[in-house]
mmCIF file of C-alpha atoms in Angstrom:
data_model
loop_
_atom_site.group_PDB
_atom_site.id
_atom_site.type_symbol
_atom_site.label_atom_id
_atom_site.label_comp_id
_atom_site.label_asym_id
_atom_site.label_seq_id
_atom_site.Cartn_x
_atom_site.Cartn_y
_atom_site.Cartn_z
ATOM 1 C CA MET D 200 16.990 -3.339 -54.316
ATOM 2 C CA GLU D 201 18.074 -3.634 -50.694
ATOM 3 C CA SER D 202 16.542 -6.340 -48.560
ATOM 4 C CA PRO D 203 14.569 -4.939 -45.588
ATOM 5 C CA ARG D 204 16.390 -7.204 -43.154
ATOM 6 C CA HIS D 205 19.730 -5.661 -44.185
ATOM 7 C CA ARG D 206 18.621 -2.019 -44.276
ATOM 8 C CA ASP D 207 19.462 -1.189 -40.675
ATOM 9 C CA TRP D 208 22.886 -2.796 -40.399
ATOM 10 C CA PRO D 209 25.447 -0.783 -38.454
ATOM 11 C CA HIS D 210 28.053 1.083 -40.447
ATOM 12 C CA GLY D 211 26.015 0.742 -43.639
ATOM 13 C CA GLN D 212 28.067 -1.674 -45.693
ATOM 14 C CA PRO D 213 28.979 -5.261 -44.898
ATOM 15 C CA GLN D 214 32.530 -6.142 -43.977
ATOM 16 C CA HIS D 215 32.294 -9.352 -46.013
ATOM 17 C CA THR D 216 29.745 -10.402 -48.569
ATOM 18 C CA ALA D 217 29.098 -13.460 -50.697
ATOM 19 C CA ALA D 218 26.117 -14.555 -52.799
ATOM 20 C CA ASP D 219 23.813 -15.340 -49.886
ATOM 21 C CA LEU D 220 25.841 -14.186 -46.860
ATOM 22 C CA GLN D 221 26.727 -10.796 -45.455
ATOM 23 C CA VAL D 222 28.905 -10.217 -42.404
ATOM 24 C CA PHE D 223 28.984 -6.860 -40.610
ATOM 25 C CA PRO D 224 31.086 -5.648 -37.673
ATOM 26 C CA LEU D 225 29.183 -5.116 -34.419
ATOM 27 C CA PRO D 226 29.229 -1.444 -33.412
ATOM 28 C CA ASP D 227 29.119 -1.948 -29.643
ATOM 29 C CA ARG D 228 31.312 -4.972 -28.916
ATOM 30 C CA PRO D 229 34.050 -7.046 -30.554
ATOM 31 C CA GLY D 230 32.349 -9.282 -33.058
ATOM 32 C CA VAL D 231 30.318 -9.683 -36.204
ATOM 33 C CA ARG D 232 26.706 -10.039 -37.272
ATOM 34 C CA ALA D 233 25.950 -12.438 -40.085
ATOM 35 C CA ALA D 234 22.893 -12.554 -42.327
ATOM 36 C CA GLY D 235 21.885 -15.126 -44.905
ATOM 37 C CA GLU D 236 23.098 -18.685 -45.369
ATOM 38 C CA VAL D 237 26.424 -20.301 -44.529
ATOM 39 C CA THR D 238 26.933 -23.008 -47.159
ATOM 40 C CA LEU D 239 29.728 -24.231 -49.421
ATOM 41 C CA THR D 240 28.946 -21.276 -51.688
ATOM 42 C CA THR D 241 29.578 -18.754 -48.905
ATOM 43 C CA LEU D 242 32.154 -20.702 -46.897
ATOM 44 C CA THR D 243 35.176 -18.670 -48.032
ATOM 45 C CA GLU D 244 33.640 -15.396 -46.852
ATOM 46 C CA TRP D 245 32.514 -17.019 -43.588
ATOM 47 C CA GLU D 246 36.026 -18.359 -42.943
ATOM 48 C CA ARG D 247 37.568 -14.978 -43.771
ATOM 49 C CA ALA D 248 35.264 -13.195 -41.311
ATOM 50 C CA LEU D 249 35.963 -15.759 -38.581
ATOM 51 C CA ASP D 250 39.707 -15.526 -39.186
ATOM 52 C CA GLN D 251 39.633 -11.759 -38.708
ATOM 53 C CA LEU D 252 37.489 -12.179 -35.619
ATOM 54 C CA VAL D 253 39.767 -14.632 -33.824
ATOM 55 C CA ARG D 254 42.792 -12.439 -34.494
ATOM 56 C CA ARG D 255 41.313 -9.959 -32.023
ATOM 57 C CA ARG D 256 42.827 -10.385 -28.598
ATOM 58 C CA GLU D 257 39.832 -9.454 -26.471
ATOM 59 C CA GLY D 258 38.334 -11.764 -23.856
ATOM 60 C CA ALA D 259 34.902 -12.246 -25.375
ATOM 61 C CA LEU D 260 34.085 -12.250 -29.063
ATOM 62 C CA TYR D 261 30.508 -12.127 -30.317
ATOM 63 C CA VAL D 262 28.852 -13.627 -33.376
ATOM 64 C CA GLU D 263 25.257 -12.475 -33.825
ATOM 65 C CA LEU D 264 23.412 -15.099 -35.873
ATOM 66 C CA SER D 265 19.736 -14.086 -35.612
ATOM 67 C CA ALA D 266 19.611 -13.259 -39.340
ATOM 68 C CA VAL D 267 21.332 -16.505 -40.411
ATOM 69 C CA THR D 268 18.692 -18.762 -41.893
ATOM 70 C CA PHE D 269 20.889 -21.833 -42.395
ATOM 71 C CA ILE D 270 24.374 -23.050 -41.541
ATOM 72 C CA ASP D 271 25.686 -26.322 -42.904
ATOM 73 C CA VAL D 272 28.233 -28.672 -41.336
ATOM 74 C CA ALA D 273 31.114 -27.017 -43.216
ATOM 75 C CA GLY D 274 30.114 -23.633 -41.767
ATOM 76 C CA ALA D 275 29.800 -25.115 -38.278
ATOM 77 C CA SER D 276 33.179 -26.784 -38.728
ATOM 78 C CA ALA D 277 34.762 -23.451 -39.706
ATOM 79 C CA LEU D 278 33.317 -21.939 -36.546
ATOM 80 C CA ALA D 279 34.650 -24.809 -34.413
ATOM 81 C CA LEU D 280 38.113 -24.547 -35.996
ATOM 82 C CA ALA D 281 38.174 -20.794 -35.374
ATOM 83 C CA ALA D 282 37.203 -21.346 -31.730
ATOM 84 C CA GLN D 283 39.920 -23.986 -31.336
ATOM 85 C CA ARG D 284 42.498 -21.347 -32.312
ATOM 86 C CA LEU D 285 41.566 -19.169 -29.326
ATOM 87 C CA PRO D 286 43.644 -19.061 -26.152
ATOM 88 C CA ALA D 287 41.996 -20.570 -23.061
ATOM 89 C CA ASP D 288 40.981 -17.167 -21.682
ATOM 90 C CA GLN D 289 39.080 -16.150 -24.827
ATOM 91 C CA HIS D 290 35.591 -17.253 -25.898
ATOM 92 C CA ILE D 291 33.128 -16.841 -28.741
ATOM 93 C CA HIS D 292 29.539 -16.095 -27.761
ATOM 94 C CA LEU D 293 27.042 -17.152 -30.424
ATOM 95 C CA ASP D 294 23.896 -15.071 -30.098
ATOM 96 C CA ALA D 295 20.660 -16.540 -31.501
ATOM 97 C CA PRO D 296 22.194 -19.460 -33.428
ATOM 98 C CA PRO D 297 20.060 -20.991 -36.185
ATOM 99 C CA PHE D 298 18.147 -24.187 -35.616
ATOM 100 C CA GLY D 299 20.378 -27.236 -35.578
ATOM 101 C CA LEU D 300 23.690 -25.527 -34.801
ATOM 102 C CA GLN D 301 23.628 -26.516 -31.128
ATOM 103 C CA ARG D 302 22.909 -30.104 -32.123
ATOM 104 C CA MET D 303 25.855 -30.141 -34.570
ATOM 105 C CA PHE D 304 28.162 -28.890 -31.829
ATOM 106 C CA ASP D 305 26.781 -31.447 -29.366
ATOM 107 C CA MET D 306 27.425 -34.236 -31.879
ATOM 108 C CA PHE D 307 30.776 -33.255 -33.390
ATOM 109 C CA TRP D 308 32.466 -30.963 -30.848
ATOM 110 C CA PRO D 309 30.963 -31.816 -27.450
ATOM 111 C CA ASP D 310 34.099 -30.828 -25.519
ATOM 112 C CA LEU D 311 34.686 -27.474 -27.213
ATOM 113 C CA LEU D 312 34.677 -25.025 -24.322
ATOM 114 C CA THR D 313 35.543 -21.824 -26.192
ATOM 115 C CA ILE D 314 32.044 -21.458 -27.689
ATOM 116 C CA GLU D 315 28.985 -20.419 -25.725
ATOM 117 C CA MET D 316 25.561 -20.422 -27.387
ATOM 118 C CA VAL D 317 22.915 -17.990 -26.234
ATOM 119 C CA ALA D 318 19.466 -18.651 -27.692
ATOM 120 C CA ARG D 319 16.845 -15.923 -27.736
#
């Protein structure tokens, strides 16, 4: 049975999926939308999605996180490492990051300028 929060995803099927994480391409801008939890169990899929994202050579990349209920330090680290691979003129915009992600970035990657967090 399909979860109601995943019913209306663009393009129907996820681009990446793991036990408790699904990642879908955004239909209107370069980026992805994630749903579920980013933990050690789902880290490989999260890293794969981020790797594909940072390979895009567009100025702004978007990661919609409003449906992510939890991201652990390993998931945040994967995001930071992906952002560190970007050229200076490229950025990742994190839309609606889950609680605690901003604090992790403030603590562990305070000088990382290629990530911008936009809370809703």
